[in-house]
Amino acid sequence: MATTELGTALRHWRDQTPAQVVGLPVGARRRAAGLRREELSQLAGVSADYIVRLEQGRSTHPSPQIVEALARALRLTQDERAHLFRLAGLAPPGPGMIPQHITPGVHHMLDRLTGTPVAVFDAGWTQLLANPLYTALMGEWHGADLNAVRRNFLEPHSRVRHTPESRGALQAAYVADLRRTAGRYPDDTNLRALIGELRHRSAHFDTLWESGAVGEHSAARKTVDHPDVGPLTLDCDVLSAAGSDLRIMVYTARPGTEDAERLALLDVMGTQLLVERRSLPERRPGGAAPRWRHAGR
């Protein structure tokens, strides 16, 4: 039994989150409509054992990153998220911090984009969540590599095909966008650390930063060299969620093209391969992968 207010609240929200709402299958053997601990673990990227310890009051001081990941996985409202932070003994992120909350409305919109690779980034270009098709298309990232700007400058190997001109244009757009974000969120320590690391480790980033350009990364047409289905040339659009400063990246193929056929094939085979890779060496309870996978900062 939970012995703290934090543990009680987590157990309550887990019990009140229907599996089908977060894209999990609802089988005949499910005894309750809410999420199992293993399912919340998979969605939030937090170990099931740690969730047990939080609910039982054996761990009482989760990090802000874990609280944020749990709030997203449980699809909490803004007020519920703030309450969860306070129960964990943390102050909710203030107005000078990059928002990472994904509203229920945005979740509902994303759930309808089936058969479409979609990922959600915060204003500093850290990936917050991605659906299985996006991960199958672009690959799976962890830790610091979840930040697209950092990855582009420090780990430039990706499936997206670039010419020197297209890579230069993308990098310039990322830096201009990041500068605009830094002006809006001056108190965000993670953002300052990211910019400091990039200026220190990448002379090209530092030169672009010193240029003072301000702009945003929005849309492009990209060719993705996929190891299983071959090259796909797709339209990449970046949408903004009003009031949240989230960036929703959507890849689409033009109807009737070979690219559309390959994307449909990837939807069938690529996401299944992803489930099989994640199930090794130990298969997770529940069988199927969630529709959306959340990521910590």
PDB file of C-alpha atoms in Angstrom:
ATOM      1  CA  MET A   1       0.000   0.000   0.000  1.00  0.00           C
ATOM      2  CA  ALA A   2       1.247   3.483  -0.798  1.00  0.00           C
ATOM      3  CA  THR A   3       2.582   5.304   2.251  1.00  0.00           C
ATOM      4  CA  THR A   4       3.016   8.816   0.854  1.00  0.00           C
ATOM      5  CA  GLU A   5       0.802  11.327  -0.915  1.00  0.00           C
ATOM      6  CA  LEU A   6       3.044  11.019  -3.970  1.00  0.00           C
ATOM      7  CA  GLY A   7       2.650   7.248  -4.055  1.00  0.00           C
ATOM      8  CA  THR A   8      -1.105   7.440  -3.542  1.00  0.00           C
ATOM      9  CA  ALA A   9      -1.491   9.997  -6.334  1.00  0.00           C
ATOM     10  CA  LEU A  10       0.629   7.984  -8.790  1.00  0.00           C
ATOM     11  CA  ARG A  11      -1.351   4.818  -8.088  1.00  0.00           C
ATOM     12  CA  HIS A  12      -4.630   6.730  -8.502  1.00  0.00           C
ATOM     13  CA  TRP A  13      -3.623   8.268 -11.844  1.00  0.00           C
ATOM     14  CA  ARG A  14      -2.287   4.930 -13.087  1.00  0.00           C
ATOM     15  CA  ASP A  15      -5.549   3.210 -12.197  1.00  0.00           C
ATOM     16  CA  GLN A  16      -7.538   5.983 -13.883  1.00  0.00           C
ATOM     17  CA  THR A  17      -5.600   5.935 -17.195  1.00  0.00           C
ATOM     18  CA  PRO A  18      -7.316   3.535 -19.627  1.00  0.00           C
ATOM     19  CA  ALA A  19      -4.904   1.383 -21.593  1.00  0.00           C
ATOM     20  CA  GLN A  20      -6.616   2.114 -24.904  1.00  0.00           C
ATOM     21  CA  VAL A  21      -6.180   5.872 -24.387  1.00  0.00           C
ATOM     22  CA  VAL A  22      -2.389   5.512 -24.594  1.00  0.00           C
ATOM     23  CA  GLY A  23      -2.510   3.050 -27.498  1.00  0.00           C
ATOM     24  CA  LEU A  24      -2.098  -0.207 -25.582  1.00  0.00           C
ATOM     25  CA  PRO A  25      -4.128  -3.304 -26.511  1.00  0.00           C
ATOM     26  CA  VAL A  26      -7.046  -4.237 -24.266  1.00  0.00           C
ATOM     27  CA  GLY A  27      -7.148  -8.028 -23.986  1.00  0.00           C
ATOM     28  CA  ALA A  28      -9.688 -10.292 -22.366  1.00  0.00           C
ATOM     29  CA  ARG A  29      -7.254 -11.138 -19.553  1.00  0.00           C
ATOM     30  CA  ARG A  30      -6.921  -7.532 -18.369  1.00  0.00           C
ATOM     31  CA  ARG A  31      -8.344  -7.369 -14.852  1.00  0.00           C
ATOM     32  CA  ALA A  32      -8.499  -3.581 -14.626  1.00  0.00           C
ATOM     33  CA  ALA A  33      -8.931  -0.764 -17.118  1.00  0.00           C
ATOM     34  CA  GLY A  34      -5.961   1.199 -15.800  1.00  0.00           C
ATOM     35  CA  LEU A  35      -2.288   0.856 -16.647  1.00  0.00           C
ATOM     36  CA  ARG A  36      -0.099  -1.892 -15.252  1.00  0.00           C
ATOM     37  CA  ARG A  37       3.165  -0.754 -13.679  1.00  0.00           C
ATOM     38  CA  GLU A  38       5.083  -2.420 -16.505  1.00  0.00           C
ATOM     39  CA  GLU A  39       3.061  -0.460 -19.050  1.00  0.00           C
ATOM     40  CA  LEU A  40       3.661   2.852 -17.314  1.00  0.00           C
ATOM     41  CA  SER A  41       7.340   1.912 -17.146  1.00  0.00           C
ATOM     42  CA  GLN A  42       7.426   1.335 -20.907  1.00  0.00           C
ATOM     43  CA  LEU A  43       5.574   4.552 -21.675  1.00  0.00           C
ATOM     44  CA  ALA A  44       7.617   6.778 -19.374  1.00  0.00           C
ATOM     45  CA  GLY A  45      11.038   5.182 -19.806  1.00  0.00           C
ATOM     46  CA  VAL A  46      11.242   4.613 -16.027  1.00  0.00           C
ATOM     47  CA  SER A  47      11.978   1.197 -14.536  1.00  0.00           C
ATOM     48  CA  ALA A  48       8.986  -0.723 -13.199  1.00  0.00           C
ATOM     49  CA  ASP A  49      10.866  -1.334  -9.945  1.00  0.00           C
ATOM     50  CA  TYR A  50      11.289   2.413  -9.423  1.00  0.00           C
ATOM     51  CA  ILE A  51       7.567   2.976 -10.017  1.00  0.00           C
ATOM     52  CA  VAL A  52       6.847   0.317  -7.352  1.00  0.00           C
ATOM     53  CA  ARG A  53       9.157   2.096  -4.920  1.00  0.00           C
ATOM     54  CA  LEU A  54       7.509   5.453  -5.634  1.00  0.00           C
ATOM     55  CA  GLU A  55       4.013   4.048  -5.128  1.00  0.00           C
ATOM     56  CA  GLN A  56       5.020   2.258  -1.919  1.00  0.00           C
ATOM     57  CA  GLY A  57       6.732   5.320  -0.503  1.00  0.00           C
ATOM     58  CA  ARG A  58      10.209   3.736  -0.518  1.00  0.00           C
ATOM     59  CA  SER A  59      11.421   6.437  -2.908  1.00  0.00           C
ATOM     60  CA  THR A  60      10.178   9.955  -2.313  1.00  0.00           C
ATOM     61  CA  HIS A  61      12.442  12.306  -4.270  1.00  0.00           C
ATOM     62  CA  PRO A  62      12.222  11.616  -8.021  1.00  0.00           C
ATOM     63  CA  SER A  63      14.118  13.944 -10.336  1.00  0.00           C
ATOM     64  CA  PRO A  64      12.295  16.630 -12.337  1.00  0.00           C
ATOM     65  CA  GLN A  65      12.978  14.606 -15.493  1.00  0.00           C
ATOM     66  CA  ILE A  66      11.249  11.525 -14.069  1.00  0.00           C
ATOM     67  CA  VAL A  67       8.282  13.562 -12.823  1.00  0.00           C
ATOM     68  CA  GLU A  68       7.945  15.162 -16.258  1.00  0.00           C
ATOM     69  CA  ALA A  69       8.104  11.779 -18.003  1.00  0.00           C
ATOM     70  CA  LEU A  70       5.472  10.287 -15.677  1.00  0.00           C
ATOM     71  CA  ALA A  71       3.168  13.284 -16.166  1.00  0.00           C
ATOM     72  CA  ARG A  72       3.377  12.916 -19.944  1.00  0.00           C
ATOM     73  CA  ALA A  73       2.858   9.162 -19.865  1.00  0.00           C
ATOM     74  CA  LEU A  74      -0.198   9.530 -17.611  1.00  0.00           C
ATOM     75  CA  ARG A  75      -1.480  12.384 -19.805  1.00  0.00           C
ATOM     76  CA  LEU A  76      -1.991  14.683 -16.842  1.00  0.00           C
ATOM     77  CA  THR A  77      -3.505  18.110 -17.242  1.00  0.00           C
ATOM     78  CA  GLN A  78      -1.412  21.197 -16.515  1.00  0.00           C
ATOM     79  CA  ASP A  79      -2.853  21.467 -12.980  1.00  0.00           C
ATOM     80  CA  GLU A  80      -2.361  17.751 -12.282  1.00  0.00           C
ATOM     81  CA  ARG A  81       1.220  17.957 -13.522  1.00  0.00           C
ATOM     82  CA  ALA A  82       1.929  20.924 -11.225  1.00  0.00           C
ATOM     83  CA  HIS A  83       0.406  18.956  -8.316  1.00  0.00           C
ATOM     84  CA  LEU A  84       2.645  15.966  -9.096  1.00  0.00           C
ATOM     85  CA  PHE A  85       5.730  18.199  -9.015  1.00  0.00           C
ATOM     86  CA  ARG A  86       4.715  19.594  -5.627  1.00  0.00           C
ATOM     87  CA  LEU A  87       4.048  16.118  -4.199  1.00  0.00           C
ATOM     88  CA  ALA A  88       7.577  15.187  -5.272  1.00  0.00           C
ATOM     89  CA  GLY A  89       8.909  18.189  -3.350  1.00  0.00           C
ATOM     90  CA  LEU A  90       9.727  20.094  -6.539  1.00  0.00           C
ATOM     91  CA  ALA A  91       8.645  23.460  -7.857  1.00  0.00           C
ATOM     92  CA  PRO A  92       6.765  23.229 -11.165  1.00  0.00           C
ATOM     93  CA  PRO A  93       8.831  24.636 -14.046  1.00  0.00           C
ATOM     94  CA  GLY A  94       8.444  28.417 -14.168  1.00  0.00           C
ATOM     95  CA  PRO A  95       7.803  30.713 -17.136  1.00  0.00           C
ATOM     96  CA  GLY A  96      11.541  31.031 -17.829  1.00  0.00           C
ATOM     97  CA  MET A  97      11.835  27.274 -18.427  1.00  0.00           C
ATOM     98  CA  ILE A  98      11.124  25.488 -21.706  1.00  0.00           C
ATOM     99  CA  PRO A  99       7.674  23.874 -21.374  1.00  0.00           C
ATOM    100  CA  GLN A 100       7.609  20.115 -21.800  1.00  0.00           C
ATOM    101  CA  HIS A 101       3.989  19.469 -20.921  1.00  0.00           C
ATOM    102  CA  ILE A 102       1.932  17.851 -23.680  1.00  0.00           C
ATOM    103  CA  THR A 103      -1.720  18.759 -23.261  1.00  0.00           C
ATOM    104  CA  PRO A 104      -4.491  16.153 -23.585  1.00  0.00           C
ATOM    105  CA  GLY A 105      -5.698  17.976 -26.704  1.00  0.00           C
ATOM    106  CA  VAL A 106      -2.332  17.554 -28.401  1.00  0.00           C
ATOM    107  CA  HIS A 107      -2.289  13.888 -27.365  1.00  0.00           C
ATOM    108  CA  HIS A 108      -5.725  13.363 -28.918  1.00  0.00           C
ATOM    109  CA  MET A 109      -4.645  15.004 -32.160  1.00  0.00           C
ATOM    110  CA  LEU A 110      -1.522  12.863 -32.351  1.00  0.00           C
ATOM    111  CA  ASP A 111      -3.480   9.675 -31.733  1.00  0.00           C
ATOM    112  CA  ARG A 112      -5.429  10.320 -34.919  1.00  0.00           C
ATOM    113  CA  LEU A 113      -2.302  10.516 -37.067  1.00  0.00           C
ATOM    114  CA  THR A 114      -2.082   6.762 -37.615  1.00  0.00           C
ATOM    115  CA  GLY A 115       0.136   5.567 -40.445  1.00  0.00           C
ATOM    116  CA  THR A 116       2.137   8.809 -40.231  1.00  0.00           C
ATOM    117  CA  PRO A 117       5.604   9.196 -38.680  1.00  0.00           C
ATOM    118  CA  VAL A 118       5.235  11.854 -35.962  1.00  0.00           C
ATOM    119  CA  ALA A 119       7.459  13.083 -33.137  1.00  0.00           C
ATOM    120  CA  VAL A 120       7.074  15.894 -30.624  1.00  0.00           C
ATOM    121  CA  PHE A 121       9.973  18.152 -29.625  1.00  0.00           C
ATOM    122  CA  ASP A 122      10.193  20.950 -27.089  1.00  0.00           C
ATOM    123  CA  ALA A 123      11.355  24.438 -28.032  1.00  0.00           C
ATOM    124  CA  GLY A 124      15.001  23.414 -27.507  1.00  0.00           C
ATOM    125  CA  TRP A 125      14.598  20.503 -29.951  1.00  0.00           C
ATOM    126  CA  THR A 126      14.652  17.739 -27.350  1.00  0.00           C
ATOM    127  CA  GLN A 127      12.424  14.859 -28.446  1.00  0.00           C
ATOM    128  CA  LEU A 128       9.642  14.271 -25.927  1.00  0.00           C
ATOM    129  CA  LEU A 129       7.822  11.422 -27.632  1.00  0.00           C
ATOM    130  CA  ALA A 130       7.562   9.617 -30.941  1.00  0.00           C
ATOM    131  CA  ASN A 131       5.199   7.080 -32.420  1.00  0.00           C
ATOM    132  CA  PRO A 132       6.573   3.658 -33.489  1.00  0.00           C
ATOM    133  CA  LEU A 133       6.503   4.554 -37.197  1.00  0.00           C
ATOM    134  CA  TYR A 134       8.661   7.662 -36.630  1.00  0.00           C
ATOM    135  CA  THR A 135      11.118   5.574 -34.604  1.00  0.00           C
ATOM    136  CA  ALA A 136      11.136   2.847 -37.268  1.00  0.00           C
ATOM    137  CA  LEU A 137      11.811   5.511 -39.921  1.00  0.00           C
ATOM    138  CA  MET A 138      14.437   7.620 -38.181  1.00  0.00           C
ATOM    139  CA  GLY A 139      15.895   5.308 -35.526  1.00  0.00           C
ATOM    140  CA  GLU A 140      15.643   5.331 -31.740  1.00  0.00           C
ATOM    141  CA  TRP A 141      17.556   7.822 -29.599  1.00  0.00           C
ATOM    142  CA  HIS A 142      18.360   7.923 -25.901  1.00  0.00           C
ATOM    143  CA  GLY A 143      19.812  10.333 -23.352  1.00  0.00           C
ATOM    144  CA  ALA A 144      21.575  13.417 -24.668  1.00  0.00           C
ATOM    145  CA  ASP A 145      21.091  12.226 -28.257  1.00  0.00           C
ATOM    146  CA  LEU A 146      17.369  12.958 -27.950  1.00  0.00           C
ATOM    147  CA  ASN A 147      18.285  16.578 -28.699  1.00  0.00           C
ATOM    148  CA  ALA A 148      18.196  17.027 -32.475  1.00  0.00           C
ATOM    149  CA  VAL A 149      20.507  20.073 -32.529  1.00  0.00           C
ATOM    150  CA  ARG A 150      23.175  18.373 -30.442  1.00  0.00           C
ATOM    151  CA  ARG A 151      22.925  15.249 -32.548  1.00  0.00           C
ATOM    152  CA  ASN A 152      23.187  17.219 -35.796  1.00  0.00           C
ATOM    153  CA  PHE A 153      26.398  18.989 -34.795  1.00  0.00           C
ATOM    154  CA  LEU A 154      28.131  16.382 -32.607  1.00  0.00           C
ATOM    155  CA  GLU A 155      26.797  13.058 -33.955  1.00  0.00           C
ATOM    156  CA  PRO A 156      26.056  13.902 -37.606  1.00  0.00           C
ATOM    157  CA  HIS A 157      25.442  10.325 -38.787  1.00  0.00           C
ATOM    158  CA  SER A 158      21.755   9.939 -39.609  1.00  0.00           C
ATOM    159  CA  ARG A 159      19.471   8.262 -42.122  1.00  0.00           C
ATOM    160  CA  VAL A 160      18.597  11.593 -43.733  1.00  0.00           C
ATOM    161  CA  ARG A 161      20.560  12.127 -46.947  1.00  0.00           C
ATOM    162  CA  HIS A 162      22.328  15.507 -47.083  1.00  0.00           C
ATOM    163  CA  THR A 163      24.435  17.496 -49.464  1.00  0.00           C
ATOM    164  CA  PRO A 164      26.926  19.932 -47.904  1.00  0.00           C
ATOM    165  CA  GLU A 165      24.489  22.716 -48.843  1.00  0.00           C
ATOM    166  CA  SER A 166      21.411  21.079 -47.312  1.00  0.00           C
ATOM    167  CA  ARG A 167      23.246  20.177 -44.097  1.00  0.00           C
ATOM    168  CA  GLY A 168      24.573  23.725 -43.833  1.00  0.00           C
ATOM    169  CA  ALA A 169      21.095  25.161 -44.308  1.00  0.00           C
ATOM    170  CA  LEU A 170      19.644  22.803 -41.672  1.00  0.00           C
ATOM    171  CA  GLN A 171      22.356  23.629 -39.155  1.00  0.00           C
ATOM    172  CA  ALA A 172      21.917  27.358 -39.702  1.00  0.00           C
ATOM    173  CA  ALA A 173      18.150  26.993 -39.218  1.00  0.00           C
ATOM    174  CA  TYR A 174      18.629  25.004 -36.009  1.00  0.00           C
ATOM    175  CA  VAL A 175      21.025  27.582 -34.540  1.00  0.00           C
ATOM    176  CA  ALA A 176      18.770  30.501 -35.463  1.00  0.00           C
ATOM    177  CA  ASP A 177      15.791  28.715 -33.928  1.00  0.00           C
ATOM    178  CA  LEU A 178      17.752  27.852 -30.766  1.00  0.00           C
ATOM    179  CA  ARG A 179      18.825  31.488 -30.383  1.00  0.00           C
ATOM    180  CA  ARG A 180      15.166  32.556 -30.560  1.00  0.00           C
ATOM    181  CA  THR A 181      14.306  29.950 -27.920  1.00  0.00           C
ATOM    182  CA  ALA A 182      17.132  31.128 -25.656  1.00  0.00           C
ATOM    183  CA  GLY A 183      15.688  34.635 -25.737  1.00  0.00           C
ATOM    184  CA  ARG A 184      12.283  33.378 -24.605  1.00  0.00           C
ATOM    185  CA  TYR A 185      13.544  31.052 -21.860  1.00  0.00           C
ATOM    186  CA  PRO A 186      16.516  32.768 -20.210  1.00  0.00           C
ATOM    187  CA  ASP A 187      16.218  30.774 -16.961  1.00  0.00           C
ATOM    188  CA  ASP A 188      16.385  27.311 -18.520  1.00  0.00           C
ATOM    189  CA  THR A 189      19.590  25.768 -17.150  1.00  0.00           C
ATOM    190  CA  ASN A 190      19.428  22.735 -19.452  1.00  0.00           C
ATOM    191  CA  LEU A 191      19.221  24.993 -22.493  1.00  0.00           C
ATOM    192  CA  ARG A 192      22.171  27.076 -21.303  1.00  0.00           C
ATOM    193  CA  ALA A 193      24.185  23.890 -20.742  1.00  0.00           C
ATOM    194  CA  LEU A 194      23.315  22.631 -24.230  1.00  0.00           C
ATOM    195  CA  ILE A 195      24.374  25.891 -25.878  1.00  0.00           C
ATOM    196  CA  GLY A 196      27.573  25.977 -23.805  1.00  0.00           C
ATOM    197  CA  GLU A 197      28.477  22.422 -24.788  1.00  0.00           C
ATOM    198  CA  LEU A 198      27.810  23.052 -28.471  1.00  0.00           C
ATOM    199  CA  ARG A 199      29.841  26.266 -28.530  1.00  0.00           C
ATOM    200  CA  HIS A 200      32.710  24.477 -26.812  1.00  0.00           C
ATOM    201  CA  ARG A 201      32.697  21.309 -28.926  1.00  0.00           C
ATOM    202  CA  SER A 202      31.654  22.615 -32.363  1.00  0.00           C
ATOM    203  CA  ALA A 203      33.516  25.520 -33.958  1.00  0.00           C
ATOM    204  CA  HIS A 204      30.869  25.658 -36.686  1.00  0.00           C
ATOM    205  CA  PHE A 205      28.057  26.004 -34.138  1.00  0.00           C
ATOM    206  CA  ASP A 206      30.000  28.721 -32.343  1.00  0.00           C
ATOM    207  CA  THR A 207      30.502  30.650 -35.599  1.00  0.00           C
ATOM    208  CA  LEU A 208      26.795  30.407 -36.435  1.00  0.00           C
ATOM    209  CA  TRP A 209      25.868  31.435 -32.894  1.00  0.00           C
ATOM    210  CA  GLU A 210      28.118  34.476 -33.056  1.00  0.00           C
ATOM    211  CA  SER A 211      26.436  35.545 -36.316  1.00  0.00           C
ATOM    212  CA  GLY A 212      23.367  36.499 -34.269  1.00  0.00           C
ATOM    213  CA  ALA A 213      20.809  35.134 -36.739  1.00  0.00           C
ATOM    214  CA  VAL A 214      17.314  34.508 -35.366  1.00  0.00           C
ATOM    215  CA  GLY A 215      14.772  32.318 -37.147  1.00  0.00           C
ATOM    216  CA  GLU A 216      13.012  28.978 -37.039  1.00  0.00           C
ATOM    217  CA  HIS A 217      13.281  25.509 -38.522  1.00  0.00           C
ATOM    218  CA  SER A 218       9.993  24.771 -40.280  1.00  0.00           C
ATOM    219  CA  ALA A 219       9.671  22.521 -43.345  1.00  0.00           C
ATOM    220  CA  ALA A 220      11.726  20.652 -45.921  1.00  0.00           C
ATOM    221  CA  ARG A 221      11.662  17.770 -48.362  1.00  0.00           C
ATOM    222  CA  LYS A 222      13.990  14.990 -47.203  1.00  0.00           C
ATOM    223  CA  THR A 223      15.277  11.661 -48.471  1.00  0.00           C
ATOM    224  CA  VAL A 224      15.654   9.032 -45.757  1.00  0.00           C
ATOM    225  CA  ASP A 225      17.933   6.074 -46.546  1.00  0.00           C
ATOM    226  CA  HIS A 226      16.248   3.294 -44.598  1.00  0.00           C
ATOM    227  CA  PRO A 227      18.217   0.064 -44.031  1.00  0.00           C
ATOM    228  CA  ASP A 228      15.175  -2.204 -44.529  1.00  0.00           C
ATOM    229  CA  VAL A 229      12.871  -0.588 -47.117  1.00  0.00           C
ATOM    230  CA  GLY A 230      15.292   1.599 -49.068  1.00  0.00           C
ATOM    231  CA  PRO A 231      15.177   5.347 -49.752  1.00  0.00           C
ATOM    232  CA  LEU A 232      12.020   7.352 -49.043  1.00  0.00           C
ATOM    233  CA  THR A 233      11.614  10.960 -50.182  1.00  0.00           C
ATOM    234  CA  LEU A 234       9.141  12.589 -47.830  1.00  0.00           C
ATOM    235  CA  ASP A 235       7.736  15.998 -46.969  1.00  0.00           C
ATOM    236  CA  CYS A 236       8.798  17.046 -43.474  1.00  0.00           C
ATOM    237  CA  ASP A 237       6.596  19.668 -41.836  1.00  0.00           C
ATOM    238  CA  VAL A 238       7.058  21.197 -38.400  1.00  0.00           C
ATOM    239  CA  LEU A 239       3.805  22.274 -36.755  1.00  0.00           C
ATOM    240  CA  SER A 240       3.481  24.447 -33.658  1.00  0.00           C
ATOM    241  CA  ALA A 241       1.025  23.715 -30.855  1.00  0.00           C
ATOM    242  CA  ALA A 242      -0.589  26.981 -29.775  1.00  0.00           C
ATOM    243  CA  GLY A 243       0.237  28.008 -26.229  1.00  0.00           C
ATOM    244  CA  SER A 244       2.736  25.214 -25.581  1.00  0.00           C
ATOM    245  CA  ASP A 245       5.713  26.029 -27.850  1.00  0.00           C
ATOM    246  CA  LEU A 246       5.933  22.373 -28.857  1.00  0.00           C
ATOM    247  CA  ARG A 247       7.174  21.383 -32.301  1.00  0.00           C
ATOM    248  CA  ILE A 248       5.323  18.520 -33.948  1.00  0.00           C
ATOM    249  CA  MET A 249       7.379  16.967 -36.747  1.00  0.00           C
ATOM    250  CA  VAL A 250       5.339  15.100 -39.357  1.00  0.00           C
ATOM    251  CA  TYR A 251       6.649  13.093 -42.322  1.00  0.00           C
ATOM    252  CA  THR A 252       4.287  12.397 -45.230  1.00  0.00           C
ATOM    253  CA  ALA A 253       4.625  10.709 -48.619  1.00  0.00           C
ATOM    254  CA  ARG A 254       2.944  11.956 -51.753  1.00  0.00           C
ATOM    255  CA  PRO A 255      -0.007   9.651 -52.600  1.00  0.00           C
ATOM    256  CA  GLY A 256       0.457   7.072 -55.334  1.00  0.00           C
ATOM    257  CA  THR A 257       4.263   7.175 -55.233  1.00  0.00           C
ATOM    258  CA  GLU A 258       6.806   4.467 -54.524  1.00  0.00           C
ATOM    259  CA  ASP A 259       7.668   6.444 -51.387  1.00  0.00           C
ATOM    260  CA  ALA A 260       4.088   5.999 -50.139  1.00  0.00           C
ATOM    261  CA  GLU A 261       4.306   2.248 -50.792  1.00  0.00           C
ATOM    262  CA  ARG A 262       7.598   1.986 -48.902  1.00  0.00           C
ATOM    263  CA  LEU A 263       6.223   3.990 -45.987  1.00  0.00           C
ATOM    264  CA  ALA A 264       3.185   1.663 -45.839  1.00  0.00           C
ATOM    265  CA  LEU A 265       5.535  -1.334 -45.869  1.00  0.00           C
ATOM    266  CA  LEU A 266       7.568   0.192 -43.061  1.00  0.00           C
ATOM    267  CA  ASP A 267       4.363   0.727 -41.092  1.00  0.00           C
ATOM    268  CA  VAL A 268       3.712  -3.016 -41.303  1.00  0.00           C
ATOM    269  CA  MET A 269       7.192  -4.465 -40.886  1.00  0.00           C
ATOM    270  CA  GLY A 270       9.251  -1.716 -39.279  1.00  0.00           C
ATOM    271  CA  THR A 271       7.153  -1.258 -36.165  1.00  0.00           C
ATOM    272  CA  GLN A 272       7.050  -5.041 -35.648  1.00  0.00           C
ATOM    273  CA  LEU A 273      10.846  -5.159 -35.873  1.00  0.00           C
ATOM    274  CA  LEU A 274      10.944  -2.384 -33.275  1.00  0.00           C
ATOM    275  CA  VAL A 275       8.743  -4.419 -30.918  1.00  0.00           C
ATOM    276  CA  GLU A 276      10.985  -7.477 -31.391  1.00  0.00           C
ATOM    277  CA  ARG A 277      14.191  -5.484 -30.764  1.00  0.00           C
ATOM    278  CA  ARG A 278      12.777  -3.916 -27.601  1.00  0.00           C
ATOM    279  CA  SER A 279      11.631  -7.325 -26.349  1.00  0.00           C
ATOM    280  CA  LEU A 280      15.190  -8.709 -26.363  1.00  0.00           C
ATOM    281  CA  PRO A 281      16.772 -10.086 -24.266  1.00  0.00           C
ATOM    282  CA  GLU A 282      13.724 -10.016 -22.003  1.00  0.00           C
ATOM    283  CA  ARG A 283      10.184  -9.675 -23.298  1.00  0.00           C
ATOM    284  CA  ARG A 284       8.172  -6.960 -21.558  1.00  0.00           C
ATOM    285  CA  PRO A 285       4.751  -7.883 -20.143  1.00  0.00           C
ATOM    286  CA  GLY A 286       1.852  -6.768 -22.292  1.00  0.00           C
ATOM    287  CA  GLY A 287       3.227  -7.976 -25.624  1.00  0.00           C
ATOM    288  CA  ALA A 288       2.749  -4.961 -27.891  1.00  0.00           C
ATOM    289  CA  ALA A 289       4.603  -1.678 -27.976  1.00  0.00           C
ATOM    290  CA  PRO A 290       2.704   1.468 -26.994  1.00  0.00           C
ATOM    291  CA  ARG A 291       1.512   3.783 -29.707  1.00  0.00           C
ATOM    292  CA  TRP A 292       3.643   6.593 -28.303  1.00  0.00           C
ATOM    293  CA  ARG A 293       6.955   6.328 -26.504  1.00  0.00           C
ATOM    294  CA  HIS A 294       7.817   9.170 -24.148  1.00  0.00           C
ATOM    295  CA  ALA A 295      11.328  10.307 -23.461  1.00  0.00           C
ATOM    296  CA  GLY A 296      12.978  12.023 -20.521  1.00  0.00           C
ATOM    297  CA  ARG A 297      15.066  15.099 -21.027  1.00  0.00           C
TER     298      ARG A 297
END
